[in-house]
Amino acid sequence: MKKPDWKTFLPQKLRYRLFGAFLILILLPFSVLNVYNYRQIESLVEEKISQQSHEQLVQMYGTLEDQMSIAFKTLIFLEQDSVVRNVLTSPLSRTTLENKSLIEEKFKMLNNSFFLYNPSVYFTLMDFHESVYTSYLPKKALAYAPYRERFRQHLSNDELFYQWDSRDENNVLREVSASPYLLSLYAYMKDSSGKPYGLARISIDYSFWFQSVLKASMSNQEYFLMTGKGETVARSSKDAALSLEITREIAQNPTQAYLTDEGSGTLVNYVYIESLDWYMVNRIPLTVLFDEISGLKQRYFLTFFGFTAAFVLMAFMISATFTRPLSHLQNKMKDVVRKNLKIRIPEGRSRGEVLELTRTFNTMLDDTNKLIGQLKAEERQKEAVHFHMLLAQMNPHFLLNTLNTMKWSAIRSGNEEISEMCVSLGKLLEVSLNAQVELVYLKDEIELVQAYLHIQRIRYRDSFEVTCEFADELEYALVPKLSLQPLVENAIRHGVGQLTERGMIRIRIYKNDNGQLTLEVEDNGIGMEESRRIQLTRSRPGIGLSNLKERLRLLFKGQSELTIISLTPGTLIRFSIPFLLSTPYKQGQLTED
């Protein structure tokens, strides 16, 4: 298979070539360079903003660590305070109200000293005498047993004196905090000898803390606190949400500083809090980052493409001045070809060399039309004469053979046999003399072959047998007149007629896989090689097959094929023609709608 030439894909017109050269060599490289430069600028801005956002998240992370550190310091303060220790170890030395008042004073002092800027820190103290003290006022008294069990779950290991819980369920503080979870420090309170004398829980409402530290942040940014499993525990706004793809990518790459969310068009920055297995996430819309750059880029490219369009328009106008007359002439030439050279190219709009070219082309058209007319007339005459000459050439040849047969038959037999031969001969002569009909029904052609075979059986004393095989639906297929008879004649004279034993001729007609009608004549005669050897001694060469081959060529213009196949024994002659079916009209077949 020949490889396609790349030049065939190039534009053929001059104006399109000029535009293509400008586009590929100037406009396209310059545009790619500008897009690349702007992408570099956007990447630098994105990286710069990501660094700033990352620093802000680190600062926020630092404030959370400060909160946790202060919570731990308050635990040490409470643990070392003698009043708190006395209340928890000797609750019966004072009344319940006095114990509660003393503890609440300590809580107030802690809030004023350590958590002045963040009042969302809650304290819970428990002794081992079924007393519970809180820095908040619950609506109903707290039961000791559930709280004791909660401490036991967090401090089940005897060697563990404190533990942070980042998912501490907020079951009791619902009336003072809406957060479903708290960041709580559970710890044993120990005396100087290391013996526990009480339990402490310091809970930080990180949702409140998160909203308070975000008050000074940009309003067009969104912040999230996310667990290592991808669950969002706090967010800057109720409607803000992270997609599953982004949360999954953050969890898989905890050390990465930022990534771009193409789905939401945002820049996502995050910091991993290893101690809590949390992520602090910041999301900035890319439209905010590149608002000014997008405006500058839009104005630049509008100007650039405006000048480009003007340049292309001018290039087309200049090229059209030179190419329009040629294009007009080219289109007219195409019309001339489509209309078989029957029109003339108008000369009124042409100038200079194009006018001279138009006049010359019109003169050439006139001369060509004259020559074509002469050639067509001569060709029609030549084909008609040739065709009728072929038919006329065949008739005397067969008539001579038939008359010889009749002569010898009259010598050997009576009048009845001669009469039958004359009837068969009459059918053949009637068809051959009808020169106006070139195609006949297959069934009529078979009848002519049967008439011919009747004559030949008498001549050869019934020394061969003939079979004919074809489907009933092929009866009205059109075949060339006297096309099977030459093949049968060839099979008799050059095949089975030379045998000493009984010969066999088989005629087959069928529709092949290509949709053509195929006609075959097969015999078990002496074969092609022996037939050629005998023909060398003949004084007159045979014309049957060459006659048929030439008639097929004239009738079907290259859509037919004749093949001679040598068999052992015998010969097979096959020819194929277009399948043409012409069923005769019968009365009553057509009805009005």
XYZ file of N, CA, C and O in Angstrom, residues 240-355:
464
model
N -19.311 25.714 53.387
C -18.023 25.273 52.846
C -17.881 23.757 52.998
O -18.286 23.178 54.003
N -17.303 23.134 51.978
C -17.113 21.679 51.998
C -15.959 21.310 51.074
O -15.741 21.944 50.040
N -15.226 20.273 51.477
C -14.122 19.747 50.669
C -14.595 18.495 49.937
O -15.322 17.671 50.505
N -14.195 18.353 48.677
C -14.577 17.185 47.896
C -13.830 15.950 48.400
O -12.778 16.045 49.056
N -14.382 14.779 48.094
C -13.757 13.519 48.518
C -12.387 13.337 47.876
O -11.466 12.814 48.507
N -12.237 13.791 46.625
C -10.947 13.656 45.954
C -9.868 14.468 46.662
O -8.730 14.007 46.841
N -10.219 15.680 47.076
C -9.238 16.554 47.739
C -8.881 15.996 49.120
O -7.697 15.951 49.501
N -9.880 15.575 49.887
C -9.581 15.019 51.217
C -8.732 13.765 51.109
O -7.834 13.530 51.921
N -8.997 12.954 50.074
C -8.201 11.746 49.882
C -6.761 12.089 49.504
O -5.805 11.482 50.005
N -6.592 13.084 48.647
C -5.249 13.473 48.227
C -4.470 14.111 49.379
O -3.272 13.902 49.517
N -5.147 14.873 50.218
C -4.486 15.471 51.393
C -4.015 14.380 52.340
O -2.886 14.414 52.850
N -4.890 13.392 52.582
C -4.526 12.323 53.518
C -3.366 11.477 52.987
O -2.550 10.964 53.766
N -3.275 11.339 51.656
C -2.198 10.542 51.071
C -0.873 11.293 51.015
O 0.180 10.660 50.919
N -0.904 12.622 51.054
C 0.321 13.431 50.973
C 0.340 14.452 52.102
O 0.167 15.662 51.874
N 0.541 14.009 53.349
C 0.466 14.945 54.485
C 1.590 15.974 54.506
O 1.433 17.047 55.090
N 2.722 15.662 53.875
C 3.851 16.606 53.930
C 3.778 17.672 52.848
O 4.531 18.645 52.888
N 2.919 17.497 51.858
C 2.826 18.484 50.787
C 2.149 19.744 51.292
O 1.198 19.694 52.071
N 2.614 20.890 50.837
C 2.126 22.165 51.367
C 0.816 22.601 50.717
O -0.062 23.141 51.388
N 0.658 22.381 49.397
C -0.551 22.864 48.720
C -0.801 22.029 47.472
O 0.061 21.303 46.991
N -2.017 22.157 46.957
C -2.412 21.518 45.704
C -3.535 22.338 45.075
O -4.144 23.196 45.732
N -3.812 22.069 43.805
C -4.837 22.812 43.068
C -6.034 21.906 42.823
O -5.885 20.791 42.334
N -7.213 22.398 43.212
C -8.465 21.677 42.978
C -9.098 22.224 41.705
O -9.733 23.282 41.705
N -8.907 21.488 40.587
C -9.439 21.955 39.308
C -10.957 21.949 39.295
O -11.582 22.755 38.606
N -11.574 21.034 40.067
C -13.025 20.940 40.054
C -13.703 22.179 40.593
O -14.676 22.685 40.025
N -13.190 22.702 41.713
C -13.775 23.905 42.311
C -13.022 25.166 41.940
O -13.446 26.265 42.310
N -11.903 25.040 41.218
C -11.138 26.215 40.822
C -10.527 26.932 42.011
O -10.605 28.169 42.106
N -9.922 26.172 42.922
C -9.355 26.760 44.139
C -7.941 26.242 44.377
O -7.561 25.186 43.878
N -7.202 27.010 45.183
C -5.874 26.619 45.641
C -6.005 26.165 47.083
O -6.467 26.927 47.940
N -5.624 24.921 47.368
C -5.807 24.328 48.692
C -4.443 24.221 49.380
O -3.531 23.575 48.864
N -4.304 24.863 50.540
C -3.106 24.779 51.378
C -3.468 24.060 52.673
O -4.588 24.212 53.189
N -2.517 23.308 53.226
C -2.837 22.583 54.445
C -1.563 22.328 55.258
O -0.440 22.324 54.732
N -1.773 22.121 56.570
C -0.703 21.808 57.531
C -1.149 20.602 58.340
O -2.302 20.545 58.797
N -0.248 19.653 58.495
C -0.568 18.441 59.244
C -0.199 18.628 60.711
O 0.933 19.000 61.045
N -1.167 18.383 61.610
C -0.935 18.444 63.057
C -0.736 17.016 63.531
O -1.703 16.264 63.739
N 0.509 16.646 63.683
C 0.832 15.243 63.953
C 0.325 14.779 65.301
O -0.138 13.645 65.454
N 0.382 15.639 66.313
C -0.004 15.228 67.673
C -1.483 14.874 67.767
O -1.887 14.064 68.602
N -2.327 15.471 66.904
C -3.766 15.222 66.934
C -4.250 14.436 65.729
O -5.438 14.101 65.650
N -3.340 14.203 64.755
C -3.721 13.591 63.495
C -4.820 14.413 62.825
O -5.847 13.902 62.389
N -4.563 15.715 62.766
C -5.484 16.664 62.146
C -4.799 17.341 60.968
O -3.576 17.333 60.848
N -5.631 17.949 60.129
C -5.156 18.813 59.054
C -5.860 20.157 59.173
O -7.087 20.215 59.339
N -5.081 21.216 59.116
C -5.639 22.559 59.051
C -5.536 23.006 57.590
O -4.452 23.090 57.026
N -6.688 23.260 56.971
C -6.778 23.467 55.532
C -7.278 24.864 55.235
O -8.191 25.372 55.904
N -6.663 25.473 54.229
C -7.085 26.789 53.738
C -7.354 26.678 52.241
O -6.554 26.116 51.493
N -8.502 27.199 51.796
C -8.867 27.139 50.378
C -9.122 28.549 49.844
O -9.943 29.288 50.398
N -8.398 28.887 48.752
C -8.486 30.218 48.156
C -8.960 30.075 46.713
O -8.365 29.311 45.947
N -10.003 30.772 46.290
C -10.428 30.719 44.877
C -9.346 31.271 43.958
O -8.734 32.297 44.242
N -9.112 30.549 42.872
C -8.101 31.010 41.909
C -8.500 32.322 41.247
O -7.640 33.099 40.828
N -9.801 32.565 41.167
C -10.238 33.838 40.576
C -9.783 35.024 41.409
O -9.529 36.106 40.879
N -9.691 34.812 42.715
C -9.207 35.889 43.591
C -7.718 36.098 43.379
O -7.229 37.230 43.332
N -6.977 34.992 43.232
C -5.530 35.111 43.062
C -5.172 35.797 41.754
O -4.293 36.665 41.696
N -5.866 35.390 40.702
C -5.465 35.852 39.380
C -6.417 36.880 38.786
O -6.512 37.023 37.571
N -7.155 37.568 39.661
C -8.119 38.541 39.162
C -7.427 39.641 38.366
O -7.784 39.940 37.219
N -6.421 40.244 38.961
C -5.725 41.330 38.273
C -4.935 40.800 37.071
O -4.901 41.426 36.007
N -4.283 39.639 37.246
C -3.519 39.064 36.134
C -4.445 38.686 34.981
O -4.124 38.907 33.810
N -5.637 38.139 35.293
C -6.575 37.771 34.240
C -7.047 38.994 33.474
O -7.183 38.963 32.253
N -7.285 40.102 34.201
C -7.680 41.331 33.520
C -6.599 41.841 32.586
O -6.867 42.250 31.450
N -5.341 41.825 33.074
C -4.220 42.254 32.242
C -4.050 41.336 31.036
O -3.849 41.803 29.897
N -4.174 40.029 31.266
C -4.023 39.080 30.174
C -5.136 39.248 29.145
O -4.902 39.179 27.934
N -6.347 39.469 29.632
C -7.461 39.645 28.709
C -7.264 40.878 27.831
O -7.473 40.816 26.621
N -6.859 41.996 28.452
C -6.635 43.209 27.659
C -5.502 43.012 26.665
O -5.576 43.463 25.508
N -4.447 42.306 27.089
C -3.310 42.100 26.188
C -3.709 41.243 24.988
O -3.422 41.595 23.841
N -4.389 40.122 25.271
C -4.731 39.228 24.174
C -5.804 39.820 23.263
O -5.843 39.518 22.063
N -6.697 40.624 23.817
C -7.671 41.299 22.950
C -6.953 42.221 21.964
O -7.275 42.259 20.772
N -5.980 42.972 22.497
C -5.209 43.846 21.609
C -4.408 43.031 20.602
O -4.364 43.356 19.404
N -3.782 41.960 21.081
C -2.957 41.132 20.200
C -3.781 40.515 19.079
O -3.427 40.591 17.901
N -4.914 39.922 19.439
C -5.736 39.283 18.413
C -6.423 40.304 17.517
O -6.739 40.010 16.365
N -6.664 41.506 18.042
C -7.206 42.553 17.187
C -6.243 42.927 16.078
O -6.618 43.014 14.899
N -4.962 43.172 16.461
C -3.959 43.483 15.442
C -3.738 42.277 14.508
O -3.515 42.449 13.303
N -3.793 41.072 15.065
C -3.617 39.882 14.234
C -4.726 39.754 13.197
O -4.485 39.452 12.022
N -5.972 39.973 13.642
C -7.094 39.897 12.711
C -6.968 40.947 11.609
O -7.244 40.674 10.435
N -6.537 42.164 11.993
C -6.361 43.212 10.987
C -5.270 42.827 9.987
O -5.417 43.034 8.775
N -4.183 42.251 10.487
C -3.102 41.834 9.607
C -3.556 40.736 8.658
O -3.261 40.753 7.456
N -4.302 39.754 9.193
C -4.789 38.656 8.360
C -5.754 39.184 7.296
O -5.718 38.766 6.132
N -6.614 40.128 7.693
C -7.560 40.708 6.730
C -6.819 41.425 5.606
O -7.161 41.274 4.422
N -5.805 42.202 5.978
C -5.027 42.898 4.956
C -4.297 41.900 4.058
O -4.232 42.091 2.834
N -3.752 40.831 4.650
C -3.064 39.817 3.847
C -4.021 39.158 2.861
O -3.680 38.915 1.693
N -5.238 38.907 3.318
C -6.214 38.307 2.419
C -6.613 39.267 1.307
O -6.793 38.862 0.152
N -6.775 40.529 1.649
C -7.158 41.509 0.631
C -6.064 41.639 -0.434
O -6.343 41.719 -1.628
N -4.800 41.679 0.024
C -3.696 41.805 -0.935
C -3.594 40.560 -1.804
O -3.438 40.635 -3.032
N -3.690 39.372 -1.156
C -3.573 38.134 -1.938
C -4.763 37.952 -2.875
O -4.619 37.413 -3.979
N -5.956 38.429 -2.430
C -7.135 38.285 -3.282
C -7.002 39.086 -4.564
O -7.535 38.697 -5.608
N -6.295 40.224 -4.488
C -6.096 41.038 -5.682
C -5.394 40.241 -6.779
O -5.677 40.406 -7.972
N -4.486 39.376 -6.370
C -3.740 38.568 -7.337
C -4.413 37.231 -7.640
O -4.327 36.717 -8.755
N -5.077 36.670 -6.648
C -5.585 35.303 -6.807
C -7.040 35.241 -7.254
O -7.475 34.197 -7.737
N -7.827 36.329 -7.092
C -9.236 36.269 -7.461
C -9.448 35.953 -8.944
O -10.277 35.087 -9.277
N -8.751 36.632 -9.869
C -8.958 36.256 -11.283
C -8.588 34.810 -11.578
O -9.293 34.116 -12.329
N -7.512 34.332 -10.961
C -7.131 32.933 -11.180
C -8.158 31.974 -10.588
O -8.466 30.941 -11.182
N -8.683 32.313 -9.402
C -9.704 31.459 -8.781
C -10.969 31.425 -9.627
O -11.600 30.372 -9.785
N -11.341 32.591 -10.168
C -12.526 32.639 -11.030
C -12.338 31.762 -12.268
O -13.230 30.998 -12.653
N -11.162 31.879 -12.864
C -10.864 31.055 -14.035
C -10.847 29.579 -13.666
O -11.334 28.721 -14.420
N -10.314 29.255 -12.517
C -10.261 27.864 -12.066
C -11.667 27.296 -11.867
O -11.965 26.168 -12.286
N -12.567 28.062 -11.237
C -13.943 27.591 -11.028
C -14.669 27.381 -12.352
O -15.439 26.426 -12.513
N -14.443 28.303 -13.290
C -15.083 28.143 -14.590
C -14.577 26.896 -15.309
O -15.328 26.192 -15.986
N -13.294 26.627 -15.170
C -12.741 25.419 -15.787
C -13.370 24.168 -15.173
O -13.629 23.178 -15.864
N -13.620 24.202 -13.865
C -14.281 23.062 -13.225
C -15.691 22.895 -13.767
O -16.153 21.775 -13.991
N -16.404 24.023 -13.958
C -17.744 23.941 -14.541
C -17.694 23.348 -15.946
O -18.581 22.585 -16.349
N -16.670 23.723 -16.696
C -16.519 23.183 -18.044
C -16.379 21.670 -18.001
O -16.991 20.935 -18.782
N -15.590 21.167 -17.048
C -15.381 19.723 -16.935
C -16.677 19.026 -16.508
O -17.045 17.977 -17.048
N -17.391 19.619 -15.526
C -18.625 18.994 -15.049
C -19.707 18.962 -16.137
O -20.526 18.056 -16.170
N -19.731 19.965 -16.996
C -20.767 20.061 -18.024
C -20.274 19.553 -19.378
O -20.801 19.937 -20.422
N -19.235 18.732 -19.335
C -18.738 18.067 -20.553
C -18.371 19.061 -21.657
O -18.741 18.895 -22.827
N -17.670 20.109 -21.274
C -17.124 21.085 -22.223
C -18.215 21.809 -23.022
O -17.973 22.254 -24.144
N -19.410 21.954 -22.416
C -20.526 22.541 -23.147
C -20.725 24.037 -22.883
O -21.676 24.626 -23.386
N -19.863 24.673 -22.074
C -20.013 26.095 -21.799
C -18.723 26.806 -22.173
O -17.683 26.181 -22.400
N -18.831 28.122 -22.167
C -17.666 28.962 -22.440
C -17.382 29.828 -21.228
O -18.289 30.172 -20.466
N -16.123 30.199 -21.053
C -15.741 31.064 -19.942
C -15.962 32.518 -20.361
O -15.457 32.942 -21.413
N -16.732 33.309 -19.569
C -16.956 34.715 -19.950
C -15.649 35.506 -19.915
O -14.817 35.315 -19.024
N -15.502 36.405 -20.880
C -14.256 37.169 -21.007
C -14.388 38.602 -20.522
O -13.395 39.331 -20.483
N -15.603 39.023 -20.128
C -15.817 40.437 -19.813
C -15.062 40.921 -18.590
O -14.596 42.068 -18.537
N -14.909 40.077 -17.546
C -14.274 40.514 -16.295
C -12.767 40.280 -16.269
O -12.115 40.568 -15.286
N -12.239 39.715 -17.314
C -10.809 39.392 -17.325
C -10.003 40.557 -17.875
O -10.488 41.364 -18.678
N -8.746 40.629 -17.445
C -7.831 41.674 -17.884
C -6.444 41.063 -18.109
O -6.065 40.089 -17.468
N -5.714 41.681 -19.041
C -4.312 41.335 -19.223
C -4.089 39.884 -19.573
O -4.740 39.309 -20.456
N -3.133 39.272 -18.859
C -2.762 37.891 -19.133
C -3.923 36.936 -18.903
O -4.072 35.939 -19.617
N -4.773 37.240 -17.913
C -5.907 36.360 -17.644
C -6.892 36.381 -18.806
O -7.472 35.346 -19.176
N -7.101 37.553 -19.430
C -7.978 37.650 -20.594
C -7.439 36.821 -21.751
O -8.182 36.087 -22.423
